Every structure is written in structure tokens, then in C-alpha cells.
Amino acid sequence: MLDLNFVSGIYVFLTYLAGAIFIIGVVLRIIIYAKTPMPVKIPLTPAPLTPMGAAGRVASEVLLFRSLYRANKPTWVAGYIFHISFLLLILLHFARHFVYHHPLPSWYQLFVSIGIVCGIFMFLSLFYLLFRRMIVDRVRIISILSDYLILIILMMIAVTGLSLNFFISAPALTKIDNKLDPFVTGIAVFHPINIPGNPYFIVHYSLILLLVAYIPFSKVMHFVGVFFSPTRYMTDNPQEERYYKPDAEDLSL
Amino acid sequence: MAKAKASYKVPVLTGEIKVPKVVPGASAYEKMYQGEKDDMAALGFPASLEEGWEIKAVGIFKQLLTHNKALRDYMDICVRCGACTDKCQFFLGTGDSNNMPVGRAELMRRVYRYYFTPAGSLFKGLADAEPFSMEMLKKWFTYYYQCSECRRCSYYCPYGIDTAVITMAAREIMNGIGLGQKYSTVIIHKVFNTGNNIGIPSAALRNTLDELEEEIKDATGKDIKIPMDAEGAEVLLIVPSADFFAMPHMESLIGYAKVFYKAGISFTVSSYASEAANFGMFIGSYRNTQEVNKRIWDEAKRLKVKRVIAGECGHAWRAMYSYSNTMNGPFDFLDSKYRQPTHICDFTLGLVKDGAIKMDPSANDDKIITYHDSCNVARGSRMGMMPEGQFIIPRELIKACANNFHELRNGTNKAETYCCGGGGGILTDEVMNVRIAGSMPKMQAIREAMDNKGVNFLALICAICKTQFTKMYPLYGLDAEMVGGIHQLVSSAIIL
Ligand code: SF4
Ligand code: SF4
Ligand code: SF4
């Protein structure tokens, strides 16, 4: 039988809920995008002539934000730093699971420092993006509440994450560290145990659950959509190879 | 009815393109005339707006979402990063935030979020969602007809969001509830009736061609023919109908005729398919685009030609190059040696390279030439076998028939070209101020080339661009004679 305290019970439930919303939301979206037909060829030319070339083009967008680079350099710098630091932080959090064993490896402190640096970069780049949204009149006028909301959630995640390293004592942090691994393992093997009870951690963790559950309903879904953008993934070969989708006929181009 | 010239707002040409201050609604006053009953019906749309249009509109919207991947994707994934905001010539010219590509798209997304997303129906404020009201429909009718579907925004968007797709879908939805645009619907109706946008019957067309043949004879002393409906010709030449009647378009038609004559390749134009332009594409209607395009291939079959060649026209080339094979292919009844269709510039340059025709570039020595990449050619199609052929081939052809050529400055040409301001079905006088505003960035780039390089001729390969620039030049205080097709240069340089 599960032996959970009240708070842990709630958080275990929320964790599974957020996870389910995220996975179902993302998978559904992939299915919808994948099976919606495109009536005609609309690659933005000049476009690659081969599927390999088109894959390279999509990769250049996903990995380097090539079009954004052409459009606006400061936004590209801030956007790129944010995405890289955020990605690294996600990877570091997963890696931590395999790194945090007793005795701690000699480079553990370095490992943590990298995370802290990423956290700072993440916060600063988000701050710039928020600042730009409020200051540049062209961007302010198109911004809607949810654009601010997502920036604020992300900034709060960064701040609370950093607070775990700066605002609580070393022994308290070690206590969280020691309890976190078993908790994560418990979630993963569907045999949950109590969550680390430190309030700083709980706030950080809650915000992450909120983010994860909110993603499928938000513009963050661009991480899926970018792979399904016909102007980018399509090859420029309408003459060489006939492109025809009977179920997409008779409507808008 | 055109407004008096005095009321036009013409920017001052300094050579610089400045990002304007944002003024929401700055160009709201310029609206299209609504489509008329006959024309709407002929295109398969309801004759006029009726009670209950909202429900119908949402129904069509839903259908489009399930049948158009680009629209489906682009409704969701915009992050409102603002990268596209200063890229549209209509925003740069008007300062209206609804003419920023994302501003334009958000007009549709607000409605999308209201009806099709949980966030929009539950948290309207947070998601900025709005029901499809009359007020919103008016905004659609205004701003989805202030977009030339040039795709410049897509070039800069991190996700490739193509506002032209959204504009086309909006027009399709509006047409589907009986709110059409007069200019495009009249033209498509004319194509169905007469084969061309201008509505010229075949006898009148033949007359004009006869006159043109005489003119060529007077000028060159050669019997250069422009055959019509000639069965068994090698090539079916499909040109925009403006090439038959408008200036400077006709100069290019003369150029094509000389090329065929000198190369000894038989060709014919058609009275049934006397139009390369395809306004079905402008209104985003698959069915109408297909119908207009079909005339070309039916005629190619009937006249038993070996190949189809397209004349100078921007969106027409995109429609023929990108959609033909999908909509009316495959073309196994034509000679598989050739790309079907082939662009006239590709064809002529090939003949020059083969030595089949010779040019005397000094014939154009009075001209210092620059070239405007038509957006639909630049960002919506290709010429020849290599990527970027649509940039390389016209330039090589210009250089083959003239000695003085200068590029417009970087950022205003090739894939980054600004539209002429008249594309996408907005080449009509009731929105003249929008056309003037939209032409501003390109005109500034041209002005700069005039000042710094002495440019005195703008070479084009698009009928709409030609009409638009011949209208714009005098408004900006420039001589309209400085505009013409590439085949006008060919026409002067070719050694007969
Ligand atoms: S560049 Fe693309 S993602 Fe950014 S605001 Fe414009 S359309 Fe949206
Ligand atoms: S397609 Fe061209 S005209 Fe339309 S919004 Fe984009 S940049 Fe502007
Ligand atoms: S008229 Fe010319 S520049 Fe303008 S939309 Fe067409 S091809 Fe583009």
C-alpha cells in the first residue's frame, strides 16, 4: 500500500495529471498536423530540390533559427540563448539523476555551477524578451496576455530554481537532493513515495507542473509545429514529381 | 471610380526605407468594392451575404483547417516574436498594425481561438479570442485585401509562417459566405467567358495581333507572325492578356515573337487560353484556380503542341509552375524532353547559349538597367534546373542583351524582394493609396539605384508589376517609359 503524506498525495496526482496532459496533448497534435493534407506545393523558394535538402533546411531552422537570424539579430541572440540554456537545464536535470550518487563525483560542484550559469542566462534572456515585448511598439501591439504569461512562468521557474542554490542552507539543499532521486524513481516506476517537503522546492516543482500541463494549450507547441511547416519542409520539385492530395482538393490553396 | 489624383498620398523618395510608427487603423479607409451577384455565382459562391453568415463562415473555416496543413499549423504556432513585423511593404507604407504580417494573421487567429481552441473558449481574455462579428468581418475584408500574397513575411518567420496562405484562406471563407471582391471575381468570370482577364473575344484578339504583325514589319522589314489557334505548332505560348493590349507589355510580346521567328520554332497563342494570369490563386480558391489553369492544358492537347511556354507574369508563373501538375497533370501528352511549362526567360536564354539566336547588347546601350525580382517568381517558383534559377536566368538574359546592369541593393532583391505593391489581386483603383504605400519600399530602392548608379530602366517579368510601376512612376514624379519587360530588351537586342 502507498504510504504518502497529504501534500505528497496531491503532488503525485498532479505530476501524473500534468504528464498525461502533456503526452496526450503533444501526441494528438502531432497526429492532427501529420494527417492534415496540404492541397498544393508551397515551399518558399529558393528551396531544396531533394528530401535530404529539405530536411537540412528544417534542421537549420530548428538548430540555428536561421530565418530569425535573417530577420532580427538581437531577438535571435536572446531567443537562442534562452532556448539553449533551457534545453541544457532540462538535460542537466535528467543527467543529475545518474550523477547524484554517494560518494559524489569530484566534478559535481562544476556540474551544479553549469546549471546555475544556465539558469542565469535563461533568466536574463527571458528578461530581454519581456522587455522587448513591452518596449518595441510593433511587438507590444501584437502581444496578448498569454504571451506575457508564458514568459513570466518561465522566469519564475528560473528564479525559484536559482533560489534553491542561493537562498537555502547547504544542509537543507542536501536534504532535498537526497530525497529527490527516490521520489523521481518512485514516479517513474509507478510506486510513488513522499516528495521533498522544502517550500522552495515545492514552488519550483509546482511551476514546472503548471508549465508542462499548459504547453499543449499554448504557443509553446511551436516545437511540434515547426516540423510541419510546408513552406520549410517541402521540396521544390512540382514538375519533376506530381504532387497530388485528392482529399485536399476543392478548398483553399 | 478612381479618386482624384490630388487625394493620393505619395511618399517622398529619399532612397531610404524607414520603419514607421505604428498607427492601428491607419489604412482602414481603403476598401475593395464588393463582388457582384453574377460574378459570384459564376465562380460557385453565394451571390451575397445572408443571415446566418457567421455559422457558415465558421463551418468553412473548420473545413479548411482539416484540409490545409499550412493553415492548420500557422493558426497555432505563431509565438508573436515580432520578427515579421517590419517586413511587409504594406506595413512599411501605411504604418497600420493590421498590415504587419502577424497583425494581419491575428485577425484570423482571434476568431480561430474563439471557436477552435479550449483556451480560447474558456479564457477569452487570456487567449485574446473573439467571436466572428460584423465588425471583425469588416476588418477581414479590409486587411485581407491589403496583402499582395507576396510571402516576404514567410522568408523571415522562424517557422516559415506564410501569411499569404492565411490571406487566401480568409478570402476563400469570405467568398464562401457571399462576400467577394469585385475586381478578382469580375476577372475570373471573364476568363470563364472569353478565356482572358480583359474579356476580349477571339476576333478582336486576332485583329490586334494583325496590327502588331504590321507594326513589326514596319519596324524590322521582316514577316514576323504571331499565330493564333494554330494546330500542330511546336509551342503553345501562354502570355498574360495584358501583353496583347497594354504598354509596355506589348513590347515583350514582340520580343517573344522575334525569338521564335529567329530560332525557327513554330508557336501559337490561343484564343481559348488567352490568359496566363490566374486570379483563382489570388482568391485562394482551389477550384477556380484549377478551372482557369485547365484551359491551358486542354488547349495544349487540342492544338497538339509539344510544349507549353509561359510569358512574363509573376503569379501566373507560380500558378503554372507549382500548381499545374497537381491540378491538371500529368502532362504525358506533351514532349517529355521539356519542362512543362517552361518559362520564356529560360527558353530564350537557352537559345542564346546554344547560339540559335544572337544578341547585340550595344542596342540597349542607352539604358542603365536594374531588375525587380517579382515576388511570386522569387519566392514561389523556380526556373531551370538549379535552385535559385529564378534569380540567375533573368539576370543572365538581361546581361546577354545589354551592357549596363546594376543590382538593387541587398535586402530589396532576390529572396528578399519587396513586392511592387499591386500583386495578389489588389491592382485596382479603389485602393490606390494602399498600392502607393505598398510600392514605397521598392520605389525607395529604385530611387537609390537611380541616384547612385544612374539607373534609368527597370526590367520586369510580371504583367502586374509592369502595370503597377507604369502607374506608380508618374505619381512619384518619374517617367513611366523607364519601365519594361526583359523581352523588350531582347526585342531591341536580337539580331534578326
Ligand atoms: S515572425 Fe512568425 S512567429 Fe514571429 S510574429 Fe511573425 S508570424 Fe509570428
Ligand atoms: S504576404 Fe506579403 S503582403 Fe502579405 S502580409 Fe506577408 S509580406 Fe505582407
Ligand atoms: S505583381 Fe509582381 S511583385 Fe507584385 S505580387 Fe505579382 S509578382 Fe509580386
mmCIF file of C-alpha atoms in Angstrom, chain B residues 114-391:
data_model
loop_
_atom_site.group_PDB
_atom_site.id
_atom_site.type_symbol
_atom_site.label_atom_id
_atom_site.label_comp_id
_atom_site.label_asym_id
_atom_site.label_seq_id
_atom_site.Cartn_x
_atom_site.Cartn_y
_atom_site.Cartn_z
ATOM 1 C CA TYR B 114 -12.640 31.502 -30.051
ATOM 2 C CA TYR B 115 -14.193 28.612 -31.968
ATOM 3 C CA PHE B 116 -11.478 26.010 -32.182
ATOM 4 C CA THR B 117 -9.284 26.062 -29.074
ATOM 5 C CA PRO B 118 -10.099 25.193 -25.469
ATOM 6 C CA ALA B 119 -8.013 28.115 -24.214
ATOM 7 C CA GLY B 120 -9.968 30.493 -26.427
ATOM 8 C CA SER B 121 -13.401 29.290 -25.416
ATOM 9 C CA LEU B 122 -12.571 29.099 -21.686
ATOM 10 C CA PHE B 123 -10.269 32.052 -21.156
ATOM 11 C CA LYS B 124 -11.187 34.594 -23.821
ATOM 12 C CA GLY B 125 -9.128 37.397 -22.369
ATOM 13 C CA LEU B 126 -6.014 35.350 -21.818
ATOM 14 C CA ALA B 127 -6.076 33.915 -25.320
ATOM 15 C CA ASP B 128 -7.389 37.074 -26.963
ATOM 16 C CA ALA B 129 -10.295 35.278 -28.604
ATOM 17 C CA GLU B 130 -13.254 36.919 -30.289
ATOM 18 C CA PRO B 131 -16.463 35.740 -31.948
ATOM 19 C CA PHE B 132 -16.886 36.336 -35.677
ATOM 20 C CA SER B 133 -18.752 39.640 -35.571
ATOM 21 C CA MET B 134 -19.705 42.009 -38.360
ATOM 22 C CA GLU B 135 -17.010 44.350 -37.144
ATOM 23 C CA MET B 136 -14.432 41.591 -37.435
ATOM 24 C CA LEU B 137 -15.695 40.635 -40.884
ATOM 25 C CA LYS B 138 -15.199 44.235 -41.984
ATOM 26 C CA LYS B 139 -11.630 44.121 -40.755
ATOM 27 C CA TRP B 140 -11.075 40.904 -42.684
ATOM 28 C CA PHE B 141 -12.494 42.421 -45.841
ATOM 29 C CA THR B 142 -10.236 45.431 -45.435
ATOM 30 C CA TYR B 143 -6.923 43.894 -44.432
ATOM 31 C CA TYR B 144 -7.028 40.573 -46.245
ATOM 32 C CA TYR B 145 -7.287 42.751 -49.333
ATOM 33 C CA GLN B 146 -4.283 44.852 -48.360
ATOM 34 C CA CYS B 147 -1.960 41.857 -48.674
ATOM 35 C CA SER B 148 -0.362 41.017 -52.006
ATOM 36 C CA GLU B 149 0.330 37.396 -51.005
ATOM 37 C CA CYS B 150 3.990 38.107 -51.704
ATOM 38 C CA ARG B 151 5.351 35.784 -48.952
ATOM 39 C CA ARG B 152 8.076 38.153 -47.862
ATOM 40 C CA CYS B 153 6.983 37.608 -44.272
ATOM 41 C CA SER B 154 7.452 33.860 -44.576
ATOM 42 C CA TYR B 155 11.095 34.320 -45.508
ATOM 43 C CA TYR B 156 11.814 35.896 -42.131
ATOM 44 C CA CYS B 157 9.498 33.916 -39.851
ATOM 45 C CA PRO B 158 11.290 31.337 -37.680
ATOM 46 C CA TYR B 159 8.507 28.849 -38.515
ATOM 47 C CA GLY B 160 8.041 29.918 -42.101
ATOM 48 C CA ILE B 161 4.516 31.152 -41.383
ATOM 49 C CA ASP B 162 3.208 32.234 -44.762
ATOM 50 C CA THR B 163 0.653 34.999 -44.349
ATOM 51 C CA ALA B 164 -0.304 34.522 -47.993
ATOM 52 C CA VAL B 165 -1.805 31.156 -47.015
ATOM 53 C CA ILE B 166 -3.818 32.874 -44.302
ATOM 54 C CA THR B 167 -4.925 35.654 -46.653
ATOM 55 C CA MET B 168 -6.017 33.112 -49.251
ATOM 56 C CA ALA B 169 -7.974 31.148 -46.657
ATOM 57 C CA ALA B 170 -9.647 34.331 -45.396
ATOM 58 C CA ARG B 171 -10.676 35.250 -48.927
ATOM 59 C CA GLU B 172 -12.000 31.739 -49.507
ATOM 60 C CA ILE B 173 -14.058 31.948 -46.320
ATOM 61 C CA MET B 174 -15.426 35.376 -47.249
ATOM 62 C CA ASN B 175 -16.258 34.210 -50.763
ATOM 63 C CA GLY B 176 -17.963 31.182 -49.267
ATOM 64 C CA ILE B 177 -20.402 33.401 -47.370
ATOM 65 C CA GLY B 178 -21.051 35.653 -50.335
ATOM 66 C CA LEU B 179 -18.673 38.499 -49.552
ATOM 67 C CA GLY B 180 -16.373 38.675 -52.544
ATOM 68 C CA GLN B 181 -14.051 41.220 -54.057
ATOM 69 C CA LYS B 182 -15.355 42.746 -57.241
ATOM 70 C CA TYR B 183 -12.039 43.132 -59.055
ATOM 71 C CA SER B 184 -10.945 39.483 -58.881
ATOM 72 C CA THR B 185 -14.359 37.923 -59.316
ATOM 73 C CA VAL B 186 -15.132 40.001 -62.412
ATOM 74 C CA ILE B 187 -11.827 38.962 -63.907
ATOM 75 C CA ILE B 188 -12.230 35.256 -63.233
ATOM 76 C CA HIS B 189 -15.756 35.396 -64.646
ATOM 77 C CA LYS B 190 -14.311 36.982 -67.808
ATOM 78 C CA VAL B 191 -11.793 34.194 -68.130
ATOM 79 C CA PHE B 192 -14.579 31.628 -67.977
ATOM 80 C CA ASN B 193 -16.476 33.512 -70.678
ATOM 81 C CA THR B 194 -13.744 34.637 -73.030
ATOM 82 C CA GLY B 195 -10.508 32.991 -71.998
ATOM 83 C CA ASN B 196 -8.829 36.118 -70.722
ATOM 84 C CA ASN B 197 -8.936 38.690 -67.933
ATOM 85 C CA ILE B 198 -9.845 41.582 -70.185
ATOM 86 C CA GLY B 199 -12.773 39.859 -71.832
ATOM 87 C CA ILE B 200 -11.517 40.118 -75.405
ATOM 88 C CA PRO B 201 -13.246 37.799 -77.873
ATOM 89 C CA SER B 202 -11.138 35.870 -80.350
ATOM 90 C CA ALA B 203 -11.891 38.016 -83.431
ATOM 91 C CA ALA B 204 -10.766 41.159 -81.651
ATOM 92 C CA LEU B 205 -7.669 39.366 -80.446
ATOM 93 C CA ARG B 206 -6.791 38.322 -83.993
ATOM 94 C CA ASN B 207 -7.236 41.907 -85.153
ATOM 95 C CA THR B 208 -4.828 43.165 -82.559
ATOM 96 C CA LEU B 209 -2.294 40.525 -83.462
ATOM 97 C CA ASP B 210 -2.595 41.510 -87.137
ATOM 98 C CA GLU B 211 -1.909 45.113 -86.253
ATOM 99 C CA LEU B 212 1.034 44.084 -84.178
ATOM 100 C CA GLU B 213 2.451 41.995 -87.025
ATOM 101 C CA GLU B 214 2.205 45.029 -89.297
ATOM 102 C CA GLU B 215 3.947 47.173 -86.740
ATOM 103 C CA ILE B 216 6.784 44.679 -86.501
ATOM 104 C CA LYS B 217 7.013 44.574 -90.274
ATOM 105 C CA ASP B 218 7.264 48.350 -90.449
ATOM 106 C CA ALA B 219 9.949 48.412 -87.814
ATOM 107 C CA THR B 220 12.061 45.451 -88.951
ATOM 108 C CA GLY B 221 11.080 44.705 -92.526
ATOM 109 C CA LYS B 222 10.585 41.058 -91.546
ATOM 110 C CA ASP B 223 7.453 38.942 -91.755
ATOM 111 C CA ILE B 224 7.260 38.008 -88.128
ATOM 112 C CA LYS B 225 3.971 36.325 -87.300
ATOM 113 C CA ILE B 226 2.026 35.817 -84.122
ATOM 114 C CA PRO B 227 -0.127 32.784 -84.969
ATOM 115 C CA MET B 228 -3.321 32.136 -83.053
ATOM 116 C CA ASP B 229 -5.000 28.756 -82.544
ATOM 117 C CA ALA B 230 -2.566 27.135 -84.980
ATOM 118 C CA GLU B 231 -2.903 23.388 -84.626
ATOM 119 C CA GLY B 232 0.294 21.371 -84.730
ATOM 120 C CA ALA B 233 2.585 24.213 -83.704
ATOM 121 C CA GLU B 234 5.576 23.137 -81.669
ATOM 122 C CA VAL B 235 4.921 25.536 -78.795
ATOM 123 C CA LEU B 236 1.796 26.854 -77.127
ATOM 124 C CA LEU B 237 2.711 30.270 -75.779
ATOM 125 C CA ILE B 238 0.639 31.384 -72.814
ATOM 126 C CA VAL B 239 1.030 35.072 -72.028
ATOM 127 C CA PRO B 240 -0.815 37.422 -69.698
ATOM 128 C CA SER B 241 -3.539 39.101 -71.762
ATOM 129 C CA ALA B 242 -2.032 42.477 -70.926
ATOM 130 C CA ASP B 243 0.747 41.514 -73.357
ATOM 131 C CA PHE B 244 -1.801 41.807 -76.175
ATOM 132 C CA PHE B 245 -3.098 45.251 -75.298
ATOM 133 C CA ALA B 246 -1.175 47.194 -72.678
ATOM 134 C CA MET B 247 2.051 49.134 -72.743
ATOM 135 C CA PRO B 248 4.849 48.352 -72.063
ATOM 136 C CA HIS B 249 3.650 44.726 -72.040
ATOM 137 C CA MET B 250 3.231 44.572 -75.840
ATOM 138 C CA GLU B 251 6.925 45.267 -76.346
ATOM 139 C CA SER B 252 7.641 41.966 -74.650
ATOM 140 C CA LEU B 253 5.170 40.126 -76.859
ATOM 141 C CA ILE B 254 7.036 41.495 -79.859
ATOM 142 C CA GLY B 255 10.194 40.220 -78.220
ATOM 143 C CA TYR B 256 8.820 36.688 -77.832
ATOM 144 C CA ALA B 257 7.668 36.658 -81.461
ATOM 145 C CA LYS B 258 11.119 37.691 -82.668
ATOM 146 C CA VAL B 259 12.751 34.953 -80.611
ATOM 147 C CA PHE B 260 10.524 32.238 -82.095
ATOM 148 C CA TYR B 261 10.983 33.665 -85.570
ATOM 149 C CA LYS B 262 14.745 33.767 -85.381
ATOM 150 C CA ALA B 263 15.049 30.354 -83.726
ATOM 151 C CA GLY B 264 12.745 28.894 -86.374
ATOM 152 C CA ILE B 265 10.466 27.290 -83.818
ATOM 153 C CA SER B 266 6.777 27.316 -84.627
ATOM 154 C CA PHE B 267 4.464 28.636 -81.929
ATOM 155 C CA THR B 268 0.920 29.715 -81.372
ATOM 156 C CA VAL B 269 -1.097 31.679 -78.900
ATOM 157 C CA SER B 270 -4.603 30.530 -78.108
ATOM 158 C CA SER B 271 -7.885 32.397 -78.071
ATOM 159 C CA TYR B 272 -9.360 29.860 -75.647
ATOM 160 C CA ALA B 273 -6.434 30.048 -73.230
ATOM 161 C CA SER B 274 -5.565 33.662 -73.910
ATOM 162 C CA GLU B 275 -4.508 34.319 -70.346
ATOM 163 C CA ALA B 276 -1.550 33.282 -68.241
ATOM 164 C CA ALA B 277 -2.741 35.105 -65.129
ATOM 165 C CA ASN B 278 -4.744 33.072 -62.670
ATOM 166 C CA PHE B 279 -6.789 35.152 -60.270
ATOM 167 C CA GLY B 280 -8.247 31.969 -58.822
ATOM 168 C CA MET B 281 -4.996 31.797 -56.900
ATOM 169 C CA PHE B 282 -5.414 35.328 -55.544
ATOM 170 C CA ILE B 283 -8.764 34.481 -54.004
ATOM 171 C CA GLY B 284 -7.319 31.240 -52.653
ATOM 172 C CA SER B 285 -9.857 29.024 -54.379
ATOM 173 C CA TYR B 286 -8.539 25.631 -55.429
ATOM 174 C CA ARG B 287 -11.499 25.005 -57.707
ATOM 175 C CA ASN B 288 -11.281 28.304 -59.563
ATOM 176 C CA THR B 289 -7.508 28.131 -59.871
ATOM 177 C CA GLN B 290 -7.822 24.652 -61.306
ATOM 178 C CA GLU B 291 -10.556 25.709 -63.696
ATOM 179 C CA VAL B 292 -8.533 28.647 -65.055
ATOM 180 C CA ASN B 293 -5.383 26.554 -65.272
ATOM 181 C CA LYS B 294 -7.192 23.707 -67.014
ATOM 182 C CA ARG B 295 -7.842 25.837 -70.090
ATOM 183 C CA ILE B 296 -4.113 25.861 -70.815
ATOM 184 C CA TRP B 297 -3.711 22.106 -70.796
ATOM 185 C CA ASP B 298 -6.957 21.405 -72.634
ATOM 186 C CA GLU B 299 -5.761 23.758 -75.303
ATOM 187 C CA ALA B 300 -2.301 22.189 -75.410
ATOM 188 C CA LYS B 301 -3.979 18.864 -76.053
ATOM 189 C CA ARG B 302 -6.365 20.229 -78.657
ATOM 190 C CA LEU B 303 -3.674 22.075 -80.591
ATOM 191 C CA LYS B 304 -1.362 19.040 -80.392
ATOM 192 C CA VAL B 305 1.654 21.080 -79.355
ATOM 193 C CA LYS B 306 4.827 19.568 -77.963
ATOM 194 C CA ARG B 307 5.407 22.048 -75.206
ATOM 195 C CA VAL B 308 3.923 24.918 -73.242
ATOM 196 C CA ILE B 309 5.864 28.123 -72.624
ATOM 197 C CA ALA B 310 4.795 30.833 -70.196
ATOM 198 C CA GLY B 311 5.266 34.534 -70.893
ATOM 199 C CA GLU B 312 6.310 37.244 -68.457
ATOM 200 C CA CYS B 313 3.957 37.129 -65.478
ATOM 201 C CA GLY B 314 4.795 36.629 -61.823
ATOM 202 C CA HIS B 315 1.928 34.911 -60.056
ATOM 203 C CA ALA B 316 0.956 33.259 -63.346
ATOM 204 C CA TRP B 317 4.317 31.546 -63.369
ATOM 205 C CA ARG B 318 3.877 30.409 -59.802
ATOM 206 C CA ALA B 319 0.440 29.009 -60.605
ATOM 207 C CA MET B 320 1.677 27.295 -63.756
ATOM 208 C CA TYR B 321 4.925 26.036 -62.285
ATOM 209 C CA SER B 322 3.696 24.951 -58.855
ATOM 210 C CA TYR B 323 0.056 24.006 -59.309
ATOM 211 C CA SER B 324 -0.413 22.825 -62.904
ATOM 212 C CA ASN B 325 0.925 19.336 -62.395
ATOM 213 C CA THR B 326 -1.053 18.877 -59.181
ATOM 214 C CA MET B 327 -4.315 20.251 -60.522
ATOM 215 C CA ASN B 328 -4.348 19.195 -64.129
ATOM 216 C CA GLY B 329 -1.391 16.881 -64.646
ATOM 217 C CA PRO B 330 0.236 14.663 -65.567
ATOM 218 C CA PHE B 331 1.249 16.026 -68.962
ATOM 219 C CA ASP B 332 2.262 12.806 -70.656
ATOM 220 C CA PHE B 333 0.659 14.005 -73.906
ATOM 221 C CA LEU B 334 3.443 16.578 -74.233
ATOM 222 C CA ASP B 335 7.079 16.006 -75.141
ATOM 223 C CA SER B 336 8.851 14.728 -72.030
ATOM 224 C CA LYS B 337 12.141 16.264 -73.192
ATOM 225 C CA TYR B 338 10.942 19.636 -71.924
ATOM 226 C CA ARG B 339 9.964 21.036 -68.587
ATOM 227 C CA GLN B 340 6.201 21.619 -68.780
ATOM 228 C CA PRO B 341 5.653 24.504 -68.623
ATOM 229 C CA THR B 342 8.932 26.318 -69.415
ATOM 230 C CA HIS B 343 9.451 29.961 -68.567
ATOM 231 C CA ILE B 344 10.082 32.200 -71.558
ATOM 232 C CA CYS B 345 13.286 33.577 -69.984
ATOM 233 C CA ASP B 346 14.599 30.048 -69.526
ATOM 234 C CA PHE B 347 13.668 29.283 -73.142
ATOM 235 C CA THR B 348 15.222 32.404 -74.642
ATOM 236 C CA LEU B 349 18.404 32.158 -72.596
ATOM 237 C CA GLY B 350 18.751 28.540 -73.704
ATOM 238 C CA LEU B 351 18.591 29.623 -77.333
ATOM 239 C CA VAL B 352 21.188 32.326 -76.726
ATOM 240 C CA LYS B 353 23.508 29.829 -75.080
ATOM 241 C CA ASP B 354 23.015 27.319 -77.897
ATOM 242 C CA GLY B 355 23.821 30.033 -80.417
ATOM 243 C CA ALA B 356 20.414 29.655 -82.060
ATOM 244 C CA ILE B 357 19.822 33.369 -81.623
ATOM 245 C CA LYS B 358 22.355 36.162 -81.332
ATOM 246 C CA MET B 359 22.169 39.411 -79.420
ATOM 247 C CA ASP B 360 23.745 42.785 -79.949
ATOM 248 C CA PRO B 361 23.887 44.154 -76.398
ATOM 249 C CA SER B 362 25.002 47.564 -77.632
ATOM 250 C CA ALA B 363 21.458 48.070 -78.935
ATOM 251 C CA ASN B 364 20.491 48.730 -75.313
ATOM 252 C CA ASP B 365 23.424 50.997 -74.534
ATOM 253 C CA ASP B 366 21.109 53.917 -73.890
ATOM 254 C CA LYS B 367 19.814 52.034 -70.879
ATOM 255 C CA ILE B 368 21.270 51.555 -67.438
ATOM 256 C CA ILE B 369 19.233 48.662 -66.200
ATOM 257 C CA THR B 370 18.161 47.290 -62.887
ATOM 258 C CA TYR B 371 15.907 44.304 -62.256
ATOM 259 C CA HIS B 372 12.950 43.808 -59.951
ATOM 260 C CA ASP B 373 12.536 40.229 -58.731
ATOM 261 C CA SER B 374 8.799 39.643 -58.890
ATOM 262 C CA CYS B 375 7.879 38.138 -55.571
ATOM 263 C CA ASN B 376 5.880 35.215 -56.913
ATOM 264 C CA VAL B 377 8.767 34.207 -59.141
ATOM 265 C CA ALA B 378 11.376 34.821 -56.452
ATOM 266 C CA ARG B 379 9.663 33.138 -53.511
ATOM 267 C CA GLY B 380 7.094 30.904 -55.143
ATOM 268 C CA SER B 381 8.734 29.184 -58.073
ATOM 269 C CA ARG B 382 11.884 28.270 -59.897
ATOM 270 C CA MET B 383 13.305 28.471 -63.422
ATOM 271 C CA GLY B 384 15.651 25.994 -64.989
ATOM 272 C CA MET B 385 17.258 23.040 -63.296
ATOM 273 C CA MET B 386 19.082 24.630 -60.382
ATOM 274 C CA PRO B 387 17.785 26.194 -57.181
ATOM 275 C CA GLU B 388 17.920 29.996 -57.492
ATOM 276 C CA GLY B 389 17.447 29.616 -61.254
ATOM 277 C CA GLN B 390 14.680 32.184 -60.890
ATOM 278 C CA PHE B 391 17.354 34.730 -59.912
#
